[in-house]
JSON list of C-alpha atoms in Angstrom, two decimals:
[
{"chain": "A", "resi": 14, "resn": "UNK", "atom": "CA", "xyz": [39.23, 48.45, 37.89]},
{"chain": "A", "resi": 15, "resn": "UNK", "atom": "CA", "xyz": [36.63, 46.09, 39.32]},
{"chain": "A", "resi": 16, "resn": "UNK", "atom": "CA", "xyz": [34.08, 48.89, 39.48]},
{"chain": "A", "resi": 17, "resn": "UNK", "atom": "CA", "xyz": [34.81, 49.79, 35.82]},
{"chain": "A", "resi": 18, "resn": "UNK", "atom": "CA", "xyz": [34.29, 46.19, 34.67]},
{"chain": "A", "resi": 19, "resn": "UNK", "atom": "CA", "xyz": [31.04, 46.07, 36.57]},
{"chain": "A", "resi": 20, "resn": "UNK", "atom": "CA", "xyz": [29.91, 49.26, 34.90]},
{"chain": "A", "resi": 21, "resn": "UNK", "atom": "CA", "xyz": [30.76, 47.91, 31.45]},
{"chain": "A", "resi": 22, "resn": "UNK", "atom": "CA", "xyz": [28.83, 44.72, 32.12]},
{"chain": "A", "resi": 23, "resn": "UNK", "atom": "CA", "xyz": [25.83, 46.70, 33.35]},
{"chain": "A", "resi": 24, "resn": "UNK", "atom": "CA", "xyz": [25.93, 48.90, 30.17]},
{"chain": "A", "resi": 25, "resn": "UNK", "atom": "CA", "xyz": [26.04, 45.84, 27.95]},
{"chain": "A", "resi": 26, "resn": "UNK", "atom": "CA", "xyz": [22.96, 44.46, 29.71]},
{"chain": "A", "resi": 27, "resn": "UNK", "atom": "CA", "xyz": [21.15, 47.71, 29.17]},
{"chain": "A", "resi": 28, "resn": "UNK", "atom": "CA", "xyz": [22.11, 47.75, 25.50]},
{"chain": "A", "resi": 29, "resn": "UNK", "atom": "CA", "xyz": [20.63, 44.28, 25.10]},
{"chain": "A", "resi": 30, "resn": "UNK", "atom": "CA", "xyz": [17.41, 45.44, 26.77]},
{"chain": "A", "resi": 31, "resn": "UNK", "atom": "CA", "xyz": [17.13, 48.48, 24.49]},
{"chain": "A", "resi": 32, "resn": "UNK", "atom": "CA", "xyz": [17.69, 46.22, 21.43]},
{"chain": "A", "resi": 33, "resn": "UNK", "atom": "CA", "xyz": [14.82, 43.94, 22.51]},
{"chain": "A", "resi": 34, "resn": "UNK", "atom": "CA", "xyz": [12.49, 46.86, 23.06]},
{"chain": "A", "resi": 35, "resn": "UNK", "atom": "CA", "xyz": [13.39, 48.24, 19.68]},
{"chain": "A", "resi": 36, "resn": "UNK", "atom": "CA", "xyz": [12.63, 44.91, 17.92]},
{"chain": "A", "resi": 37, "resn": "UNK", "atom": "CA", "xyz": [9.26, 44.75, 19.69]},
{"chain": "A", "resi": 38, "resn": "UNK", "atom": "CA", "xyz": [8.41, 48.24, 18.46]},
{"chain": "A", "resi": 39, "resn": "UNK", "atom": "CA", "xyz": [9.49, 47.41, 14.95]},
{"chain": "A", "resi": 40, "resn": "UNK", "atom": "CA", "xyz": [7.37, 44.22, 15.00]},
{"chain": "A", "resi": 41, "resn": "UNK", "atom": "CA", "xyz": [4.40, 46.18, 16.26]},
{"chain": "A", "resi": 42, "resn": "UNK", "atom": "CA", "xyz": [4.68, 48.67, 13.39]},
{"chain": "A", "resi": 43, "resn": "UNK", "atom": "CA", "xyz": [5.14, 45.91, 10.83]},
{"chain": "A", "resi": 44, "resn": "UNK", "atom": "CA", "xyz": [2.23, 43.99, 12.22]},
{"chain": "A", "resi": 45, "resn": "UNK", "atom": "CA", "xyz": [-0.03, 47.00, 12.12]},
{"chain": "A", "resi": 46, "resn": "UNK", "atom": "CA", "xyz": [1.12, 47.94, 8.62]},
{"chain": "A", "resi": 47, "resn": "UNK", "atom": "CA", "xyz": [0.61, 44.41, 7.28]},
{"chain": "A", "resi": 48, "resn": "UNK", "atom": "CA", "xyz": [-2.88, 44.20, 8.82]},
{"chain": "A", "resi": 49, "resn": "UNK", "atom": "CA", "xyz": [-3.80, 47.55, 7.25]},
{"chain": "A", "resi": 50, "resn": "UNK", "atom": "CA", "xyz": [-2.57, 46.39, 3.79]},
{"chain": "A", "resi": 51, "resn": "UNK", "atom": "CA", "xyz": [-4.53, 43.11, 3.88]},
{"chain": "A", "resi": 52, "resn": "UNK", "atom": "CA", "xyz": [-7.56, 45.12, 5.03]},
{"chain": "A", "resi": 53, "resn": "UNK", "atom": "CA", "xyz": [-7.31, 47.29, 1.95]},
{"chain": "A", "resi": 54, "resn": "UNK", "atom": "CA", "xyz": [-6.91, 44.20, -0.23]},
{"chain": "A", "resi": 55, "resn": "UNK", "atom": "CA", "xyz": [-10.23, 42.90, 1.23]},
{"chain": "A", "resi": 56, "resn": "UNK", "atom": "CA", "xyz": [-11.98, 46.25, 0.70]},
{"chain": "A", "resi": 57, "resn": "UNK", "atom": "CA", "xyz": [-10.74, 46.60, -2.87]},
{"chain": "A", "resi": 58, "resn": "UNK", "atom": "CA", "xyz": [-11.85, 43.06, -3.77]},
{"chain": "A", "resi": 59, "resn": "UNK", "atom": "CA", "xyz": [-15.34, 43.73, -2.35]},
{"chain": "A", "resi": 60, "resn": "UNK", "atom": "CA", "xyz": [-15.61, 47.06, -4.24]},
{"chain": "A", "resi": 61, "resn": "UNK", "atom": "CA", "xyz": [-14.42, 45.27, -7.39]},
{"chain": "A", "resi": 62, "resn": "UNK", "atom": "CA", "xyz": [-17.14, 42.65, -7.00]},
{"chain": "A", "resi": 63, "resn": "UNK", "atom": "CA", "xyz": [-19.74, 45.43, -6.54]},
{"chain": "A", "resi": 64, "resn": "UNK", "atom": "CA", "xyz": [-18.42, 47.20, -9.60]},
{"chain": "A", "resi": 65, "resn": "UNK", "atom": "CA", "xyz": [-18.75, 44.15, -11.85]},
{"chain": "A", "resi": 66, "resn": "UNK", "atom": "CA", "xyz": [-22.21, 43.38, -10.45]},
{"chain": "A", "resi": 67, "resn": "UNK", "atom": "CA", "xyz": [-23.26, 46.96, -11.18]},
{"chain": "A", "resi": 68, "resn": "UNK", "atom": "CA", "xyz": [-21.91, 46.83, -14.71]},
{"chain": "A", "resi": 69, "resn": "UNK", "atom": "CA", "xyz": [-23.67, 43.49, -15.30]},
{"chain": "A", "resi": 70, "resn": "UNK", "atom": "CA", "xyz": [-26.94, 44.87, -13.97]},
{"chain": "A", "resi": 71, "resn": "UNK", "atom": "CA", "xyz": [-26.76, 48.06, -16.04]},
{"chain": "A", "resi": 72, "resn": "UNK", "atom": "CA", "xyz": [-25.77, 46.33, -19.30]},
{"chain": "A", "resi": 73, "resn": "UNK", "atom": "CA", "xyz": [-28.29, 43.42, -19.05]},
{"chain": "A", "resi": 74, "resn": "UNK", "atom": "CA", "xyz": [-31.15, 44.66, -21.22]},
{"chain": "A", "resi": 75, "resn": "UNK", "atom": "CA", "xyz": [-33.40, 43.17, -23.95]},
{"chain": "A", "resi": 76, "resn": "UNK", "atom": "CA", "xyz": [-30.79, 43.83, -26.58]},
{"chain": "A", "resi": 77, "resn": "UNK", "atom": "CA", "xyz": [-28.11, 42.00, -24.68]},
{"chain": "A", "resi": 78, "resn": "UNK", "atom": "CA", "xyz": [-30.38, 38.98, -23.99]},
{"chain": "A", "resi": 79, "resn": "UNK", "atom": "CA", "xyz": [-31.32, 38.88, -27.71]},
{"chain": "A", "resi": 80, "resn": "UNK", "atom": "CA", "xyz": [-27.65, 38.91, -28.64]},
{"chain": "A", "resi": 81, "resn": "UNK", "atom": "CA", "xyz": [-26.98, 36.01, -26.24]},
{"chain": "A", "resi": 82, "resn": "UNK", "atom": "CA", "xyz": [-29.86, 34.08, -27.88]},
{"chain": "A", "resi": 83, "resn": "UNK", "atom": "CA", "xyz": [-28.50, 34.89, -31.32]},
{"chain": "A", "resi": 84, "resn": "UNK", "atom": "CA", "xyz": [-25.08, 33.49, -30.34]},
{"chain": "A", "resi": 85, "resn": "UNK", "atom": "CA", "xyz": [-26.67, 30.50, -28.52]},
{"chain": "A", "resi": 86, "resn": "UNK", "atom": "CA", "xyz": [-25.04, 31.72, -25.29]},
{"chain": "A", "resi": 87, "resn": "UNK", "atom": "CA", "xyz": [-28.26, 32.46, -23.34]},
{"chain": "A", "resi": 88, "resn": "UNK", "atom": "CA", "xyz": [-27.70, 29.40, -21.11]},
{"chain": "A", "resi": 89, "resn": "UNK", "atom": "CA", "xyz": [-23.90, 29.15, -21.01]},
{"chain": "A", "resi": 90, "resn": "UNK", "atom": "CA", "xyz": [-22.96, 32.77, -20.20]},
{"chain": "A", "resi": 91, "resn": "UNK", "atom": "CA", "xyz": [-25.31, 33.12, -17.15]},
{"chain": "A", "resi": 92, "resn": "UNK", "atom": "CA", "xyz": [-23.89, 29.87, -15.75]},
{"chain": "A", "resi": 93, "resn": "UNK", "atom": "CA", "xyz": [-20.34, 31.07, -16.31]},
{"chain": "A", "resi": 94, "resn": "UNK", "atom": "CA", "xyz": [-21.21, 34.40, -14.58]},
{"chain": "A", "resi": 95, "resn": "UNK", "atom": "CA", "xyz": [-22.64, 32.64, -11.56]},
{"chain": "A", "resi": 96, "resn": "UNK", "atom": "CA", "xyz": [-19.53, 30.43, -11.28]},
{"chain": "A", "resi": 97, "resn": "UNK", "atom": "CA", "xyz": [-17.25, 33.44, -11.66]},
{"chain": "A", "resi": 98, "resn": "UNK", "atom": "CA", "xyz": [-19.06, 35.46, -8.98]},
{"chain": "A", "resi": 99, "resn": "UNK", "atom": "CA", "xyz": [-19.10, 32.42, -6.74]},
{"chain": "A", "resi": 100, "resn": "UNK", "atom": "CA", "xyz": [-15.31, 32.00, -7.09]},
{"chain": "A", "resi": 101, "resn": "UNK", "atom": "CA", "xyz": [-14.73, 35.76, -6.52]},
{"chain": "A", "resi": 102, "resn": "UNK", "atom": "CA", "xyz": [-16.83, 35.54, -3.29]},
{"chain": "A", "resi": 103, "resn": "UNK", "atom": "CA", "xyz": [-14.69, 32.55, -2.27]},
{"chain": "A", "resi": 104, "resn": "UNK", "atom": "CA", "xyz": [-11.56, 34.67, -2.77]},
{"chain": "A", "resi": 105, "resn": "UNK", "atom": "CA", "xyz": [-13.05, 37.48, -0.72]},
{"chain": "A", "resi": 106, "resn": "UNK", "atom": "CA", "xyz": [-13.73, 35.01, 2.08]},
{"chain": "A", "resi": 107, "resn": "UNK", "atom": "CA", "xyz": [-10.04, 33.92, 1.88]},
{"chain": "A", "resi": 108, "resn": "UNK", "atom": "CA", "xyz": [-8.93, 37.61, 2.01]},
{"chain": "A", "resi": 109, "resn": "UNK", "atom": "CA", "xyz": [-11.11, 38.08, 5.14]},
{"chain": "A", "resi": 110, "resn": "UNK", "atom": "CA", "xyz": [-9.54, 34.94, 6.73]},
{"chain": "A", "resi": 111, "resn": "UNK", "atom": "CA", "xyz": [-6.03, 36.25, 5.87]},
{"chain": "A", "resi": 112, "resn": "UNK", "atom": "CA", "xyz": [-6.90, 39.61, 7.42]},
{"chain": "A", "resi": 113, "resn": "UNK", "atom": "CA", "xyz": [-8.17, 37.95, 10.62]},
{"chain": "A", "resi": 114, "resn": "UNK", "atom": "CA", "xyz": [-5.12, 35.66, 10.73]},
{"chain": "A", "resi": 115, "resn": "UNK", "atom": "CA", "xyz": [-2.66, 38.57, 10.38]},
{"chain": "A", "resi": 116, "resn": "UNK", "atom": "CA", "xyz": [-4.64, 40.79, 12.79]},
{"chain": "A", "resi": 117, "resn": "UNK", "atom": "CA", "xyz": [-4.47, 38.16, 15.57]},
{"chain": "A", "resi": 118, "resn": "UNK", "atom": "CA", "xyz": [-0.86, 37.02, 14.96]},
{"chain": "A", "resi": 119, "resn": "UNK", "atom": "CA", "xyz": [1.40, 37.46, 17.93]},
{"chain": "A", "resi": 120, "resn": "UNK", "atom": "CA", "xyz": [4.82, 36.18, 16.73]},
{"chain": "A", "resi": 121, "resn": "UNK", "atom": "CA", "xyz": [7.21, 36.96, 13.84]},
{"chain": "A", "resi": 122, "resn": "UNK", "atom": "CA", "xyz": [7.27, 33.60, 12.11]},
{"chain": "A", "resi": 123, "resn": "UNK", "atom": "CA", "xyz": [3.48, 33.28, 12.06]},
{"chain": "A", "resi": 124, "resn": "UNK", "atom": "CA", "xyz": [3.18, 36.80, 10.67]},
{"chain": "A", "resi": 125, "resn": "UNK", "atom": "CA", "xyz": [5.68, 36.01, 7.92]},
{"chain": "A", "resi": 126, "resn": "UNK", "atom": "CA", "xyz": [3.77, 32.84, 7.00]},
{"chain": "A", "resi": 127, "resn": "UNK", "atom": "CA", "xyz": [0.47, 34.75, 6.86]},
{"chain": "A", "resi": 128, "resn": "UNK", "atom": "CA", "xyz": [2.01, 37.42, 4.62]},
{"chain": "A", "resi": 129, "resn": "UNK", "atom": "CA", "xyz": [3.23, 34.76, 2.21]},
{"chain": "A", "resi": 130, "resn": "UNK", "atom": "CA", "xyz": [-0.23, 33.14, 2.23]},
{"chain": "A", "resi": 131, "resn": "UNK", "atom": "CA", "xyz": [-1.87, 36.47, 1.48]},
{"chain": "A", "resi": 132, "resn": "UNK", "atom": "CA", "xyz": [0.49, 37.16, -1.39]},
{"chain": "A", "resi": 133, "resn": "UNK", "atom": "CA", "xyz": [-0.25, 33.77, -2.89]},
{"chain": "A", "resi": 134, "resn": "UNK", "atom": "CA", "xyz": [-4.02, 34.32, -2.52]},
{"chain": "A", "resi": 135, "resn": "UNK", "atom": "CA", "xyz": [-3.81, 37.67, -4.33]},
{"chain": "A", "resi": 136, "resn": "UNK", "atom": "CA", "xyz": [-1.66, 36.05, -7.06]},
{"chain": "A", "resi": 137, "resn": "UNK", "atom": "CA", "xyz": [-4.20, 33.26, -7.62]},
{"chain": "A", "resi": 138, "resn": "UNK", "atom": "CA", "xyz": [-7.05, 35.80, -7.53]},
{"chain": "A", "resi": 139, "resn": "UNK", "atom": "CA", "xyz": [-5.48, 37.94, -10.26]},
{"chain": "A", "resi": 140, "resn": "UNK", "atom": "CA", "xyz": [-4.64, 34.94, -12.43]},
{"chain": "A", "resi": 141, "resn": "UNK", "atom": "CA", "xyz": [-8.12, 33.50, -12.10]},
{"chain": "A", "resi": 142, "resn": "UNK", "atom": "CA", "xyz": [-9.76, 36.79, -13.17]},
{"chain": "A", "resi": 143, "resn": "UNK", "atom": "CA", "xyz": [-7.35, 37.10, -16.14]},
{"chain": "A", "resi": 144, "resn": "UNK", "atom": "CA", "xyz": [-7.94, 33.51, -17.14]},
{"chain": "A", "resi": 145, "resn": "UNK", "atom": "CA", "xyz": [-11.73, 33.68, -16.77]},
{"chain": "A", "resi": 146, "resn": "UNK", "atom": "CA", "xyz": [-11.88, 36.91, -18.84]},
{"chain": "A", "resi": 147, "resn": "UNK", "atom": "CA", "xyz": [-9.81, 35.34, -21.59]},
{"chain": "A", "resi": 148, "resn": "UNK", "atom": "CA", "xyz": [-11.93, 32.18, -21.69]},
{"chain": "A", "resi": 149, "resn": "UNK", "atom": "CA", "xyz": [-15.20, 34.22, -21.77]},
{"chain": "A", "resi": 150, "resn": "UNK", "atom": "CA", "xyz": [-13.87, 36.39, -24.66]},
{"chain": "A", "resi": 151, "resn": "UNK", "atom": "CA", "xyz": [-12.72, 33.32, -26.61]},
{"chain": "A", "resi": 152, "resn": "UNK", "atom": "CA", "xyz": [-16.11, 31.66, -26.18]},
{"chain": "A", "resi": 153, "resn": "UNK", "atom": "CA", "xyz": [-18.00, 34.81, -27.24]},
{"chain": "A", "resi": 154, "resn": "UNK", "atom": "CA", "xyz": [-15.78, 35.29, -30.30]},
{"chain": "A", "resi": 155, "resn": "UNK", "atom": "CA", "xyz": [-16.14, 31.64, -31.33]},
{"chain": "A", "resi": 156, "resn": "UNK", "atom": "CA", "xyz": [-19.98, 31.69, -31.09]},
{"chain": "A", "resi": 157, "resn": "UNK", "atom": "CA", "xyz": [-20.16, 35.06, -32.70]},
{"chain": "A", "resi": 158, "resn": "UNK", "atom": "CA", "xyz": [-18.09, 33.69, -35.58]},
{"chain": "A", "resi": 159, "resn": "UNK", "atom": "CA", "xyz": [-20.42, 30.75, -35.90]},
{"chain": "A", "resi": 160, "resn": "UNK", "atom": "CA", "xyz": [-23.81, 32.35, -35.53]},
{"chain": "A", "resi": 161, "resn": "UNK", "atom": "CA", "xyz": [-23.61, 36.07, -36.26]},
{"chain": "A", "resi": 162, "resn": "UNK", "atom": "CA", "xyz": [-25.49, 36.64, -39.58]},
{"chain": "A", "resi": 163, "resn": "UNK", "atom": "CA", "xyz": [-23.37, 39.66, -40.47]},
{"chain": "A", "resi": 164, "resn": "UNK", "atom": "CA", "xyz": [-20.14, 37.69, -40.12]},
{"chain": "A", "resi": 165, "resn": "UNK", "atom": "CA", "xyz": [-21.55, 34.77, -42.09]},
{"chain": "A", "resi": 166, "resn": "UNK", "atom": "CA", "xyz": [-22.57, 37.15, -44.83]},
{"chain": "A", "resi": 167, "resn": "UNK", "atom": "CA", "xyz": [-19.13, 38.72, -44.85]},
{"chain": "A", "resi": 168, "resn": "UNK", "atom": "CA", "xyz": [-17.55, 35.22, -45.13]},
{"chain": "A", "resi": 169, "resn": "UNK", "atom": "CA", "xyz": [-19.78, 34.50, -48.15]},
{"chain": "A", "resi": 170, "resn": "UNK", "atom": "CA", "xyz": [-18.78, 37.79, -49.83]},
{"chain": "A", "resi": 171, "resn": "UNK", "atom": "CA", "xyz": [-15.07, 37.39, -49.13]},
{"chain": "A", "resi": 172, "resn": "UNK", "atom": "CA", "xyz": [-14.85, 33.72, -50.02]},
{"chain": "A", "resi": 173, "resn": "UNK", "atom": "CA", "xyz": [-15.30, 34.58, -53.76]},
{"chain": "A", "resi": 174, "resn": "UNK", "atom": "CA", "xyz": [-12.19, 36.77, -53.70]},
{"chain": "A", "resi": 175, "resn": "UNK", "atom": "CA", "xyz": [-10.01, 35.39, -50.89]},
{"chain": "A", "resi": 176, "resn": "UNK", "atom": "CA", "xyz": [-9.23, 31.81, -49.84]},
{"chain": "A", "resi": 177, "resn": "UNK", "atom": "CA", "xyz": [-11.47, 30.75, -46.93]},
{"chain": "A", "resi": 178, "resn": "UNK", "atom": "CA", "xyz": [-8.57, 29.45, -44.90]},
{"chain": "A", "resi": 179, "resn": "UNK", "atom": "CA", "xyz": [-6.72, 32.72, -45.32]},
{"chain": "A", "resi": 180, "resn": "UNK", "atom": "CA", "xyz": [-9.80, 34.61, -44.16]},
{"chain": "A", "resi": 181, "resn": "UNK", "atom": "CA", "xyz": [-10.15, 32.41, -41.11]},
{"chain": "A", "resi": 182, "resn": "UNK", "atom": "CA", "xyz": [-6.48, 32.92, -40.25]},
{"chain": "A", "resi": 183, "resn": "UNK", "atom": "CA", "xyz": [-6.83, 36.72, -40.57]},
{"chain": "A", "resi": 184, "resn": "UNK", "atom": "CA", "xyz": [-9.93, 36.66, -38.29]},
{"chain": "A", "resi": 185, "resn": "UNK", "atom": "CA", "xyz": [-8.14, 34.48, -35.71]},
{"chain": "A", "resi": 186, "resn": "UNK", "atom": "CA", "xyz": [-5.18, 36.88, -35.66]},
{"chain": "A", "resi": 187, "resn": "UNK", "atom": "CA", "xyz": [-7.47, 39.86, -35.24]},
{"chain": "A", "resi": 188, "resn": "UNK", "atom": "CA", "xyz": [-9.37, 38.19, -32.34]},
{"chain": "A", "resi": 189, "resn": "UNK", "atom": "CA", "xyz": [-6.10, 37.11, -30.78]},
{"chain": "A", "resi": 190, "resn": "UNK", "atom": "CA", "xyz": [-4.78, 40.69, -30.87]},
{"chain": "A", "resi": 191, "resn": "UNK", "atom": "CA", "xyz": [-8.07, 42.08, -29.41]},
{"chain": "A", "resi": 192, "resn": "UNK", "atom": "CA", "xyz": [-8.05, 39.53, -26.57]},
{"chain": "A", "resi": 193, "resn": "UNK", "atom": "CA", "xyz": [-4.34, 40.13, -25.82]},
{"chain": "A", "resi": 194, "resn": "UNK", "atom": "CA", "xyz": [-4.79, 43.89, -25.65]},
{"chain": "A", "resi": 195, "resn": "UNK", "atom": "CA", "xyz": [-7.86, 43.62, -23.45]},
{"chain": "A", "resi": 196, "resn": "UNK", "atom": "CA", "xyz": [-6.24, 41.14, -21.06]},
{"chain": "A", "resi": 197, "resn": "UNK", "atom": "CA", "xyz": [-3.10, 43.27, -21.06]},
{"chain": "A", "resi": 198, "resn": "UNK", "atom": "CA", "xyz": [-5.12, 46.29, -19.93]},
{"chain": "A", "resi": 199, "resn": "UNK", "atom": "CA", "xyz": [-6.76, 44.28, -17.17]},
{"chain": "A", "resi": 200, "resn": "UNK", "atom": "CA", "xyz": [-3.35, 42.99, -16.07]},
{"chain": "A", "resi": 201, "resn": "UNK", "atom": "CA", "xyz": [-2.06, 46.59, -15.93]},
{"chain": "A", "resi": 202, "resn": "UNK", "atom": "CA", "xyz": [-5.13, 47.55, -13.88]},
{"chain": "A", "resi": 203, "resn": "UNK", "atom": "CA", "xyz": [-4.44, 44.76, -11.40]},
{"chain": "A", "resi": 204, "resn": "UNK", "atom": "CA", "xyz": [-0.72, 45.52, -11.44]},
{"chain": "A", "resi": 205, "resn": "UNK", "atom": "CA", "xyz": [-1.47, 49.09, -10.43]},
{"chain": "A", "resi": 206, "resn": "UNK", "atom": "CA", "xyz": [-4.22, 48.25, -7.96]},
{"chain": "A", "resi": 207, "resn": "UNK", "atom": "CA", "xyz": [-2.71, 45.28, -6.12]},
{"chain": "A", "resi": 208, "resn": "UNK", "atom": "CA", "xyz": [0.92, 45.68, -7.14]},
{"chain": "A", "resi": 209, "resn": "UNK", "atom": "CA", "xyz": [1.56, 48.64, -4.85]},
{"chain": "A", "resi": 210, "resn": "UNK", "atom": "CA", "xyz": [0.02, 46.84, -1.91]},
{"chain": "A", "resi": 211, "resn": "UNK", "atom": "CA", "xyz": [1.99, 43.64, -2.67]},
{"chain": "A", "resi": 212, "resn": "UNK", "atom": "CA", "xyz": [5.27, 45.59, -2.78]},
{"chain": "A", "resi": 213, "resn": "UNK", "atom": "CA", "xyz": [4.55, 47.09, 0.67]},
{"chain": "A", "resi": 214, "resn": "UNK", "atom": "CA", "xyz": [3.68, 43.62, 2.02]},
{"chain": "A", "resi": 215, "resn": "UNK", "atom": "CA", "xyz": [6.90, 42.19, 0.58]},
{"chain": "A", "resi": 216, "resn": "UNK", "atom": "CA", "xyz": [8.84, 45.06, 2.18]},
{"chain": "A", "resi": 217, "resn": "UNK", "atom": "CA", "xyz": [7.25, 44.21, 5.58]},
{"chain": "A", "resi": 218, "resn": "UNK", "atom": "CA", "xyz": [8.16, 40.57, 5.05]},
{"chain": "A", "resi": 219, "resn": "UNK", "atom": "CA", "xyz": [11.80, 41.47, 4.34]},
{"chain": "A", "resi": 220, "resn": "UNK", "atom": "CA", "xyz": [11.95, 43.60, 7.51]},
{"chain": "A", "resi": 221, "resn": "UNK", "atom": "CA", "xyz": [10.45, 40.79, 9.54]},
{"chain": "A", "resi": 222, "resn": "UNK", "atom": "CA", "xyz": [13.13, 38.46, 8.16]},
{"chain": "A", "resi": 223, "resn": "UNK", "atom": "CA", "xyz": [15.81, 40.72, 9.63]},
{"chain": "A", "resi": 224, "resn": "UNK", "atom": "CA", "xyz": [14.14, 40.46, 13.06]},
{"chain": "A", "resi": 225, "resn": "UNK", "atom": "CA", "xyz": [13.68, 36.72, 12.86]},
{"chain": "A", "resi": 226, "resn": "UNK", "atom": "CA", "xyz": [17.18, 35.75, 11.70]}
]
């Protein structure tokens, strides 16, 4: 009986050892997977910046500059673009720091904290882009409404048949619908682009929670 009890105790010790090894292996896979996900977030954000810069470069011609002058936006819009690109570069730097932090993490709790930090950074990045796009569109529509000769002519023609306030309300509703649709499409784009990566990162976080607690 004594030998049997010793055998049971030895087996329990081995079971504990196997469990620890298993957890280390799981952590290694989750760590590698999380690092890969954040790396892709960094790559996508850089590619996105390059895309917007390319579009801006290709669409900035004499006609575009004349339109900005017509709307009295030839000073404001370039400044807003510079600020926007500066903020996006700042977010890219944050993504790079998050990637390095996760890549060099060597414990479960720290990895979990870095995952949460990365998710918050992505969330703020998306909301900033949506907010900046909405603000830019509102400014363009307002200045277009004020300074575009064709719109002013249309207002003069319509004012004789329709109440001016009613016309303004109709235009505001139309602009609001256009902005909402455009922002909605961008949101869906980000949802598809970053949403999949965020779900995978959340899944890794949940698995790490099981190890830690």
